[in-house]
Coordinates of C-alpha atoms in Angstrom, one line a residue:
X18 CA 95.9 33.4 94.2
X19 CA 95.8 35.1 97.5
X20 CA 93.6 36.1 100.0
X21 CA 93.2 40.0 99.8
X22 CA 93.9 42.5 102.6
X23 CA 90.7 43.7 102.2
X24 CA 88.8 41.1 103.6
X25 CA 90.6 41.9 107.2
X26 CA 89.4 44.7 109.4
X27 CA 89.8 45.5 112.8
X28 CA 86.1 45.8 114.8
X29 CA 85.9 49.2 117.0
X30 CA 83.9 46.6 119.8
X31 CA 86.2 43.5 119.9
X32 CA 87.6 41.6 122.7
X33 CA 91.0 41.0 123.4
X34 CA 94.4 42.5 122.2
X35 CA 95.2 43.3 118.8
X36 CA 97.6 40.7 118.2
X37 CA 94.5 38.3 119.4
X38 CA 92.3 39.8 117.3
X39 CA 94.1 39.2 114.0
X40 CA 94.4 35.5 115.1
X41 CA 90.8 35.5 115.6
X42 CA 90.2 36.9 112.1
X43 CA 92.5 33.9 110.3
X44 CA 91.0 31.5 112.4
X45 CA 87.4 32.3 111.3
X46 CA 88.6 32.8 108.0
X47 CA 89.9 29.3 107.5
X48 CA 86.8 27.6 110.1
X49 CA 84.5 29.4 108.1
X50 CA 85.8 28.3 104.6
X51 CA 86.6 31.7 103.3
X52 CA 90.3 31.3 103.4
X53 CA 91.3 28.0 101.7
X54 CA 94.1 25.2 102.2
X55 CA 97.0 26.7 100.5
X56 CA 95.8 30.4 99.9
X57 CA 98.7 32.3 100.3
X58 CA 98.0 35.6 103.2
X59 CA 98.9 38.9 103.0
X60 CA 102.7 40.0 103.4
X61 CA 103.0 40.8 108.0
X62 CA 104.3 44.6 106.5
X63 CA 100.4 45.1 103.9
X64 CA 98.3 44.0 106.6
X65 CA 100.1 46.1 109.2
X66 CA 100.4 49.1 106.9
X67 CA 96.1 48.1 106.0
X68 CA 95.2 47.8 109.3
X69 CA 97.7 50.9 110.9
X70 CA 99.3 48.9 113.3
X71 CA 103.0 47.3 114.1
X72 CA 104.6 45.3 111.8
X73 CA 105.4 43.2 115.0
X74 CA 102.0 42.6 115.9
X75 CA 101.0 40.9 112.5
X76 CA 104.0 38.7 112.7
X77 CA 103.7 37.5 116.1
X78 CA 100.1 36.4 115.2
X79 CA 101.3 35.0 112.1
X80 CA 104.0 32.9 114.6
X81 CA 101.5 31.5 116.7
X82 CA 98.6 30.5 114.4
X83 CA 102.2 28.9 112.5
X84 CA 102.4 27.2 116.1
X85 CA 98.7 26.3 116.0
X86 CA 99.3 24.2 112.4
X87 CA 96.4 27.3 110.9
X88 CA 99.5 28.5 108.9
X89 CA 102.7 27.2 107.4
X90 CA 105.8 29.5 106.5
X91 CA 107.2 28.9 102.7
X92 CA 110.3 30.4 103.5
X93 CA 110.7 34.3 101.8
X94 CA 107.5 33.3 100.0
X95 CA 105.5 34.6 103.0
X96 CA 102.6 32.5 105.1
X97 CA 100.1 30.2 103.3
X98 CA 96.8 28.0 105.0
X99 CA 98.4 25.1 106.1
X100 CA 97.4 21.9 104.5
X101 CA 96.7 20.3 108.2
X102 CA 94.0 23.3 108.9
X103 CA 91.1 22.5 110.5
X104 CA 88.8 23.5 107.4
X105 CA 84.7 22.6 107.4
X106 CA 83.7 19.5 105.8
X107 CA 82.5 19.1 102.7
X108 CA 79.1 17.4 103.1
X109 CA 76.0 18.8 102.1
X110 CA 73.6 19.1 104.9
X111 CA 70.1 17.2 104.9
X112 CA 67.0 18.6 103.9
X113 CA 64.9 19.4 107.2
X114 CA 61.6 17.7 107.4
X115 CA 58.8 18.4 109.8
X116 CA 59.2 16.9 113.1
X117 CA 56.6 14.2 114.1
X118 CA 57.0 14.3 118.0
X119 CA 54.0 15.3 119.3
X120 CA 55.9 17.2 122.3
X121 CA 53.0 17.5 124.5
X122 CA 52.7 13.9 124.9
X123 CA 56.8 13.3 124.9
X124 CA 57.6 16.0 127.5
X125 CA 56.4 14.1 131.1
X126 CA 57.1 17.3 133.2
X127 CA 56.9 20.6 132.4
X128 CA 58.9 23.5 134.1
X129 CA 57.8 26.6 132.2
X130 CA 55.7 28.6 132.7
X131 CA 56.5 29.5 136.5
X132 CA 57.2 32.5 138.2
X133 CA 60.2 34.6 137.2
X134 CA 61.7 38.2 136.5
X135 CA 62.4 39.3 133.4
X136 CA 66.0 40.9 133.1
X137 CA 66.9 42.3 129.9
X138 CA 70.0 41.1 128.2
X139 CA 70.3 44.9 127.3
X140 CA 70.1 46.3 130.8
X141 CA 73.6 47.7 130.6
X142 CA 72.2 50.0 127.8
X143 CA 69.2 51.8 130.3
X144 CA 70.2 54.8 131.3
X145 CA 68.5 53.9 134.9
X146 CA 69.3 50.7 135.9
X147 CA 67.2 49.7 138.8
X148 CA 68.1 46.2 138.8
X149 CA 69.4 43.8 141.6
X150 CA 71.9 41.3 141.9
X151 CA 73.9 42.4 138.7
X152 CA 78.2 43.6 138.6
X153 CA 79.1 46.8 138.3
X154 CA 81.9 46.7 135.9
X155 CA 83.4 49.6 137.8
X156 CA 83.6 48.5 141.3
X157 CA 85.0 44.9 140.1
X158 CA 88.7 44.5 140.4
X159 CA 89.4 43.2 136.4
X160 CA 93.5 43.3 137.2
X161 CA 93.9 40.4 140.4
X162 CA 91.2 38.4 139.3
X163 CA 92.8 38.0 135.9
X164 CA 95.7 37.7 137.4
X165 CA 94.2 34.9 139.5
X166 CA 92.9 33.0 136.9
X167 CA 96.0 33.0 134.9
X168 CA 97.8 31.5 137.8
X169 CA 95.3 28.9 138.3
X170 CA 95.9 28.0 134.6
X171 CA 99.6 27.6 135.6
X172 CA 102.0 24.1 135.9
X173 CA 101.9 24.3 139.7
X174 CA 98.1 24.2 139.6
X175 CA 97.6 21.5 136.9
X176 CA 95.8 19.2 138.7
X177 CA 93.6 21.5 140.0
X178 CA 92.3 22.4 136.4
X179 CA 92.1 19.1 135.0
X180 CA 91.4 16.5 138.1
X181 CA 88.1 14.9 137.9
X182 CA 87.7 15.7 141.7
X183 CA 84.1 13.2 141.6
X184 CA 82.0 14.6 144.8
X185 CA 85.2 16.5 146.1
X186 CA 86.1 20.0 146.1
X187 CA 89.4 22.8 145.8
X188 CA 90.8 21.5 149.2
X189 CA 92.4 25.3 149.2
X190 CA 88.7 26.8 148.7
X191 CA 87.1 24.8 151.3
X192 CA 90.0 25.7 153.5
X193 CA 89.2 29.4 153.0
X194 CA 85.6 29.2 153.8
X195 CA 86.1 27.2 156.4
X196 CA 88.7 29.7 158.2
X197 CA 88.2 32.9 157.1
X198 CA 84.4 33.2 156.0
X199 CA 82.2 31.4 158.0
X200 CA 84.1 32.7 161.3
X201 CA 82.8 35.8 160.6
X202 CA 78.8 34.6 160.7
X203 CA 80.1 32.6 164.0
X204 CA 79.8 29.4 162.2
X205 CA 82.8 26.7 162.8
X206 CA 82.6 23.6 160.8
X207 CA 84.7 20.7 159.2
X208 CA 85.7 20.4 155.7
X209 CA 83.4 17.2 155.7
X210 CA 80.6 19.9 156.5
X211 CA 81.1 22.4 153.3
X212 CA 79.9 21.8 150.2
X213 CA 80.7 23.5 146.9
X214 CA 77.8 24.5 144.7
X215 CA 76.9 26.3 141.4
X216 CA 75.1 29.2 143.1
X217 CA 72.6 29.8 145.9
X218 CA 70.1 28.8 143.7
X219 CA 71.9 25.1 143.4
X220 CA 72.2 24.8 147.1
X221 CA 68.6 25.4 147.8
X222 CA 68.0 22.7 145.1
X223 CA 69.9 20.4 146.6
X224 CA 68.5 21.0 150.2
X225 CA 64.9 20.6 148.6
X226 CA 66.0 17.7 147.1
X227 CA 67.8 16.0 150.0
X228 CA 64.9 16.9 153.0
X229 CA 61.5 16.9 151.3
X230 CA 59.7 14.8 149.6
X231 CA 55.5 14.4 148.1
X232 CA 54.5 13.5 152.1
X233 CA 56.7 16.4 153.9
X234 CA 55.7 20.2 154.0
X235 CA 57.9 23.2 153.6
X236 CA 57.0 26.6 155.2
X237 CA 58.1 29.4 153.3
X238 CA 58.5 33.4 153.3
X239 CA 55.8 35.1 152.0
X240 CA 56.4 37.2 149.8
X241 CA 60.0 35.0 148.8
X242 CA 62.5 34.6 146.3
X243 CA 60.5 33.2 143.1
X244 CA 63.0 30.6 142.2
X245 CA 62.7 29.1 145.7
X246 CA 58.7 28.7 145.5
X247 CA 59.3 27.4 142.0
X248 CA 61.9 24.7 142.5
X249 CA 59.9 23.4 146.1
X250 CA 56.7 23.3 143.5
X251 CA 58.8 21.2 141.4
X252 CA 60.2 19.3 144.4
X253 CA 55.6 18.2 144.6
X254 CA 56.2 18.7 148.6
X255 CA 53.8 20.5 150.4
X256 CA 53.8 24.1 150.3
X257 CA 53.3 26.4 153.3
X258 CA 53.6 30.1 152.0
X259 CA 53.6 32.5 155.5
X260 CA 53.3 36.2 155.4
X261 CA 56.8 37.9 156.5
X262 CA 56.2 41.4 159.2
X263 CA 58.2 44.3 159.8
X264 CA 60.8 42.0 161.8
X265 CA 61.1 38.7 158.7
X266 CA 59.6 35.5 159.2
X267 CA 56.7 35.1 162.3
X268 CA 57.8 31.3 164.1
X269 CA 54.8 31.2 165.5
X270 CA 52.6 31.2 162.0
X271 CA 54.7 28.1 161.1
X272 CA 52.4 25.0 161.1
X273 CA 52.9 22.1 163.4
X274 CA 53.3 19.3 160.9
X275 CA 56.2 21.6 158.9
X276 CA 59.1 19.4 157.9
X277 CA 62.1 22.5 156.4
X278 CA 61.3 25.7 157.1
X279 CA 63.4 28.3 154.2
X280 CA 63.8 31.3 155.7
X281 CA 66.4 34.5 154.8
X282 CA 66.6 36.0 158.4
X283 CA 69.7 38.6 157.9
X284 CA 68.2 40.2 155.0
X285 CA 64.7 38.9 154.1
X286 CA 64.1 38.3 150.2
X287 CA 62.3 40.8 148.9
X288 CA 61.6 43.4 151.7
X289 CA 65.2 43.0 153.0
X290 CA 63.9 42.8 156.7
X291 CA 66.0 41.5 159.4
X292 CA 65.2 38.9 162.1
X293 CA 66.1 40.7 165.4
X294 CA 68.2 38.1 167.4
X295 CA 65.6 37.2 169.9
X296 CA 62.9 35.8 167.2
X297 CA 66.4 33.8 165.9
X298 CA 66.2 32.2 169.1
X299 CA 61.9 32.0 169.3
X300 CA 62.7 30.2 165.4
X301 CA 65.4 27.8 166.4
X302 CA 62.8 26.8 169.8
X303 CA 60.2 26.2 167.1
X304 CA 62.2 24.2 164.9
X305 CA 63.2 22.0 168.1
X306 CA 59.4 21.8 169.5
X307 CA 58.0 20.6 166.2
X308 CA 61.4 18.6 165.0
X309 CA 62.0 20.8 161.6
X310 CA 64.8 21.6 159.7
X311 CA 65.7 24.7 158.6
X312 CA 67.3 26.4 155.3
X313 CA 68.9 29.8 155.9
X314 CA 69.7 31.7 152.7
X315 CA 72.7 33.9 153.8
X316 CA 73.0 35.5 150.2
X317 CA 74.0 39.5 151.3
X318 CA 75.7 39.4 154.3
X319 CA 79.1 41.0 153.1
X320 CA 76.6 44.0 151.7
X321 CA 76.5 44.8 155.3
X322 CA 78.1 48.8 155.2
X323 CA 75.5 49.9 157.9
X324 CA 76.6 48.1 160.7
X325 CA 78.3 44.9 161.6
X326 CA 75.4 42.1 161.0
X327 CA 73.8 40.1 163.0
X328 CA 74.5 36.6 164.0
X329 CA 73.9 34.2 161.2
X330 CA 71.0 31.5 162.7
X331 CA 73.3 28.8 162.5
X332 CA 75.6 29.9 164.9
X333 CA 73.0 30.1 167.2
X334 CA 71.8 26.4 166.3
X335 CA 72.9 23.9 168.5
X336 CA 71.2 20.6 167.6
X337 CA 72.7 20.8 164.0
X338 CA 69.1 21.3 162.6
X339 CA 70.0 24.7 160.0
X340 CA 71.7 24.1 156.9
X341 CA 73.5 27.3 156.0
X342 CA 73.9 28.7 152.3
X343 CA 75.7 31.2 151.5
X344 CA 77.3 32.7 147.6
X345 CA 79.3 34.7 146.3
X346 CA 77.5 36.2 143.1
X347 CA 76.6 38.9 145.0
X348 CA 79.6 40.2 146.3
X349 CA 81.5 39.0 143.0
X350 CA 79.5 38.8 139.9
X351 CA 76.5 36.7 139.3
X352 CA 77.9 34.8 136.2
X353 CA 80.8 33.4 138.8
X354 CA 77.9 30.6 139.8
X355 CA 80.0 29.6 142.7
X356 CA 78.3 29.2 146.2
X357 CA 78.4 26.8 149.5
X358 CA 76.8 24.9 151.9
X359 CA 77.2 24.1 155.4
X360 CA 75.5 21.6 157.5
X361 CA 75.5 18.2 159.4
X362 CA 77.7 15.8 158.3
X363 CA 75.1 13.2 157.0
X364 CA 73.6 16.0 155.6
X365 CA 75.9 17.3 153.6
X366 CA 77.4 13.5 153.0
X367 CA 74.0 13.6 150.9
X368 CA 73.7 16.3 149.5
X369 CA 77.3 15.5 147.7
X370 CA 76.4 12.7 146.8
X371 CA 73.7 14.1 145.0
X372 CA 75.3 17.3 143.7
X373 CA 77.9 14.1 142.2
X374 CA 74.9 12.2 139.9
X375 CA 73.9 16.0 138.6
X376 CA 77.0 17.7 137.6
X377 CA 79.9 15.9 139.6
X378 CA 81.9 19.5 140.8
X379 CA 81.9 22.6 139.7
X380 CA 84.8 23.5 137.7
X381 CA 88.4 23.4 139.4
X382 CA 89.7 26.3 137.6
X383 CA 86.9 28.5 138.7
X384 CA 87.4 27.0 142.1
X385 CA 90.9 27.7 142.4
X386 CA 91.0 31.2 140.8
X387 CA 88.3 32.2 143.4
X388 CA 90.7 30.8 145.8
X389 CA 93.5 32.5 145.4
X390 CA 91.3 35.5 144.8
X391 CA 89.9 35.1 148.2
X392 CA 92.9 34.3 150.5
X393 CA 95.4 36.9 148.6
X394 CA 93.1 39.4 150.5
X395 CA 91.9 40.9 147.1
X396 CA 88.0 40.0 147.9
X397 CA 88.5 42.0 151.4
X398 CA 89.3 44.9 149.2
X399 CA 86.5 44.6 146.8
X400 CA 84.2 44.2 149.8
X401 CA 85.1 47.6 151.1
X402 CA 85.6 49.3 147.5
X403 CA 81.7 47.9 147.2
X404 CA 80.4 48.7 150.7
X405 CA 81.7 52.7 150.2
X406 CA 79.8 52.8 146.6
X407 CA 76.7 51.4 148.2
X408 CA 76.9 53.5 150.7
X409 CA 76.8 56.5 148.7
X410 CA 73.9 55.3 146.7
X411 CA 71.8 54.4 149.7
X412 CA 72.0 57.7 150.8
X413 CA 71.3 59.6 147.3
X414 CA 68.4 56.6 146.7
X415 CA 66.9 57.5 150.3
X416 CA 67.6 61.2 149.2
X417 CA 66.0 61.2 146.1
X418 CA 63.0 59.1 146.8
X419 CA 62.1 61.5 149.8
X420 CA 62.8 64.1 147.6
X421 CA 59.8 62.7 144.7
X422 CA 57.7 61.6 147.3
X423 CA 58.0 57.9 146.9
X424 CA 57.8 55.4 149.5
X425 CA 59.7 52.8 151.0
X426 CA 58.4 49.3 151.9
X427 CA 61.5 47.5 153.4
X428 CA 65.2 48.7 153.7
X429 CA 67.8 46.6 155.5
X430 CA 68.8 48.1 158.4
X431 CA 72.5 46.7 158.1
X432 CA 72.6 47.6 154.0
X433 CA 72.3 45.6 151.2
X434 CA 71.9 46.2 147.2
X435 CA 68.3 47.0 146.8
X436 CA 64.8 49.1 148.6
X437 CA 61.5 47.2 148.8
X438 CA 59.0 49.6 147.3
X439 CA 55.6 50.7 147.6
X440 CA 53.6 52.0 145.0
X441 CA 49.4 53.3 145.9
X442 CA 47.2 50.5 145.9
X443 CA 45.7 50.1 142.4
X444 CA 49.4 50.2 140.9
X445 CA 49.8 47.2 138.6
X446 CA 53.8 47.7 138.9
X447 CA 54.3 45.4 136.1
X448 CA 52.4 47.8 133.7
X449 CA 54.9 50.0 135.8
X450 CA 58.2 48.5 134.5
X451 CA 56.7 47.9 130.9
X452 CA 56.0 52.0 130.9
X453 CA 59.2 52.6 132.1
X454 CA 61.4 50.9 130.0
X455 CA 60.4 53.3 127.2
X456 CA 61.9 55.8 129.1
X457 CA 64.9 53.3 129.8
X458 CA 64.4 52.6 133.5
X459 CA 64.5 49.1 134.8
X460 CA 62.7 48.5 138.1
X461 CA 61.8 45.3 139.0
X462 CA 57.5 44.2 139.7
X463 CA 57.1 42.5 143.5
X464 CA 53.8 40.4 142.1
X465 CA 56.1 37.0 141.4
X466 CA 57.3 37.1 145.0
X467 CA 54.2 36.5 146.6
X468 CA 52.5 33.1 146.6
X469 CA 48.7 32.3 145.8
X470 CA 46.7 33.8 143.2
X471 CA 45.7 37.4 145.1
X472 CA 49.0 38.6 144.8
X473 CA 49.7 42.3 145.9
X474 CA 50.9 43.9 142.8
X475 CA 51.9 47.5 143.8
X476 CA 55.1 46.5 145.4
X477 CA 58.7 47.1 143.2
X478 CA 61.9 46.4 144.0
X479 CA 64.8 49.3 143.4
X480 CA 68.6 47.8 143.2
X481 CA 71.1 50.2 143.3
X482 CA 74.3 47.6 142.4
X483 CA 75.0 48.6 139.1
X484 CA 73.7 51.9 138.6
X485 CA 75.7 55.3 139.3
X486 CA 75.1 58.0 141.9
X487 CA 74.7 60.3 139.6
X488 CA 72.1 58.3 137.7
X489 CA 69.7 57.8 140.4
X490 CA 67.8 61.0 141.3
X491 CA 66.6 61.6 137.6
X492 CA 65.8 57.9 137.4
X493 CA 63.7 58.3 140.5
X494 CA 61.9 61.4 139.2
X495 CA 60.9 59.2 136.4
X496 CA 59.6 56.5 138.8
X497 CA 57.6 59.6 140.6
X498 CA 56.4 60.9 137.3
X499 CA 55.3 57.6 135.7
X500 CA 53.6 56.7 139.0
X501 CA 51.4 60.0 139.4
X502 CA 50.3 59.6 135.8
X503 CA 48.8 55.9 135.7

């Protein structure tokens, strides 16, 4: 008996070609258990006429999952489940019991429970997306980075893909950090002094990891990036939380006994201040007096469309005390995980060796595809496509919330992806966002950023990354309106 052409259909919402598709279909059909080992499928010219596509597409599918060992050919008798398909087993599964770990005695450290900001898987969906850090699907160049990644999957780039490079990284990434993108923050270092890492986010880890430890204190931005105070809480050092002004980070609230000092100087996380160049060099003197290190988060310095930026603080360092992170999920996509870290040789000797124990590299492939995606000149010409967009939404965000009488905390004076928000005093912005989402806008609550338990809750944060021009004066009249009515 065969397997009916009813049981295929083409879904409006799939991925992929259509050739792809139908491959996909048989595939699940036979992993599944639905199709059987020696069920005879449906003639290439029914299930082309059934689905209303080309003849040609079925068969090619039909030639590849034949390729693949799903199928075997019986000459004019048409295609059949082979007998070599990978089919489920045929075990019955065990009856669950009740587990009998008592969890709260098994787990020995906990790290729930922290600060973080919710982002809903569905946030594509709002109609006013307010939210930071995420791709726009219609700034990002699909085409060359596709294109990229296929040629990273190619013979001449086989080792690339599957060498187990240990504690190394893509010799041809490195290379292009090292010549093309840190010149233009006035940093110069060695390949021996660039590390690879999953993220910003993995780079700060690592830098926690490598320079404090329970008897060393770390001075941070107050308010910060959440995940920063939360991994440095997890890292048991001492904890320093210091208030940020108009200008970033105040060097002379820093306490004497301060061990790393994290700081964001070009574009302070959250209120997106920036460190004027002569309290770089008042930071870097305290640093020196009171024999600190110091962490700069780089993370939005290609967002710059307002003006060139200013010199990143380790340019300016010259006792090779600033360890210098930089990513690229912001001016890429976030899901890319791919980021780097510059510093002192012994440093960053460390730190690899480290990064090694956790997770050895990150993936060659993605390091090569970002590569090639990077030195073909392809990531200048996203840069711009992105700095024009965000230029235009600046001004109709600065436009709008003028217009509704909203008002502005922090904006970076060189650009950037998001506005630092004030609501009146009173405003519990994380009722805010809760209210607001039933009238599908996203904006994101500023009480996780600050440290200590009298946290200012009427500050928000307004990214304008992924949502249109068009989009953003009605979403801000729904800020206004929600705002005046709690």
């Amino acid at each position: 008996m065969g397997i009916s052409v009813d049981t295929f259909f083409l879904k409006p919402d799939a991925q992929g070609t259509l050739q792809a598709q139908i491959q996909q279909m048989i595939a699940e059909g036979i992993l599944s258990g639905r199709f059987h080992v020696g069920e005879k499928l449906p003639s290439s010219r029914k299930l082309a006429t059934h689905l209303g596509i080309s003849r040609i597409t079925v068969t090619l599918a039909y030639t590849e999952l034949l390729a693949n060992d799903y199928l075997t050919s019986r000459g004019r008798s048409g295609y059949y489940v082979s007998d070599n398909a990978p089919v489920p087993p045929t075990y019955t599964p065990m009856q669950r019991t009740p587990e009998t770990v008592d969890w709260n005695r098994a787990i020995a450290r906990r790290f729930t429970g922290g600060d973080t900001l919710h982002k809903p898987a569905d946030w594509r969906e709002y109609r006013y997306p307010f939210i930071y850090g995420q791709a726009d699907p219609t700034l990002f160049d699909h085409a060359n980075w596709r294109l990229c990644a296929v040629r990273a999957l190619g013979q001449k780039d086989f080792a690339s893909l599957t060498t187990d490079y240990v504690d190394q990284d893509d010799p041809l990434l490195i290379e292009f950090i090292a010549r093309h993108t840190l010149p233009r923050r006035g940093i110069t270092a060695k390949p021996e002094e660039i590390l690879i890492t999953l993220g910003a986010q993995n780079a700060l880890w690592l830098a926690a990891r490598v320079l404090l430890n329970r008897r060393r204190k770390a001075a941070i931005e107050d308010p910060c990036y959440y995940a920063l105070r939360e991994l440095l809480v997890q890292a048991r050092c001492q904890l320093a939380p210091l208030r940020v002004d108009v200008d970033g980070l105040q060097p002379d609230a820093i306490p004497p006994d301060t061990d790393v000092i994290f700081t964001t100087p070009s574009h302070q996380s959250p209120t997106t201040a920036t460190m004027p160049l002569n309290r770089r060099h008042d930071l870097l003197r305290k640093a020196r007096e009171i024999d600190a290190m110091i962490v700069e988060d780089d993370y939005e310095f290609e967002m710059a469309f307002l003006g060139a930026p200013s010199p990143a603080l380790k340019s300016l360092d010259r006792d090779g005390r600033v360890v210098y992170v930089g990513s690229f999920s912001k001016s890429l996509f976030p899901g890319l995980r791919l980021g780097y870290m510059v510093g002192s040789e012994p440093f960053i000797r460390e730190a690899r060796a480290l990064r090694s124990l956790v997770l050895r590299h990150p993936p060659g492939h993605i390091q090569r595809t970002a590569a090639y995606f990077l030195s073909l000149g392809h990531y200048d010409a996203q840069i711009r496509r992105m700095s024009a967009a965000l230029l235009e939404r600046r001004k109709e965000m600065e436009s709008a919330i003028s217009k509704h009488g909203l008002s502005i905390a922090g904006r970076g004076a060189y650009g950037g992806s998001s506005l630092w928000m004030q609501a009146p005093v009173g405003t519990d912005t994380t009722q805010l966002a809760e209210k607001l989402r039933h009238k599908s806008v996203h904006i994101e609550p500023g009480e996780p950023f600050f440290s200590g338990t009298e946290r200012a809750k009427h500050y928000y944060r307004l990214g304008y990354s992924s949502i249109q021009t068009n989009q953003i004066e009605p979403g801000i009249k729904h800020i206004a309106h929600a705002i005046s009515d709690q």
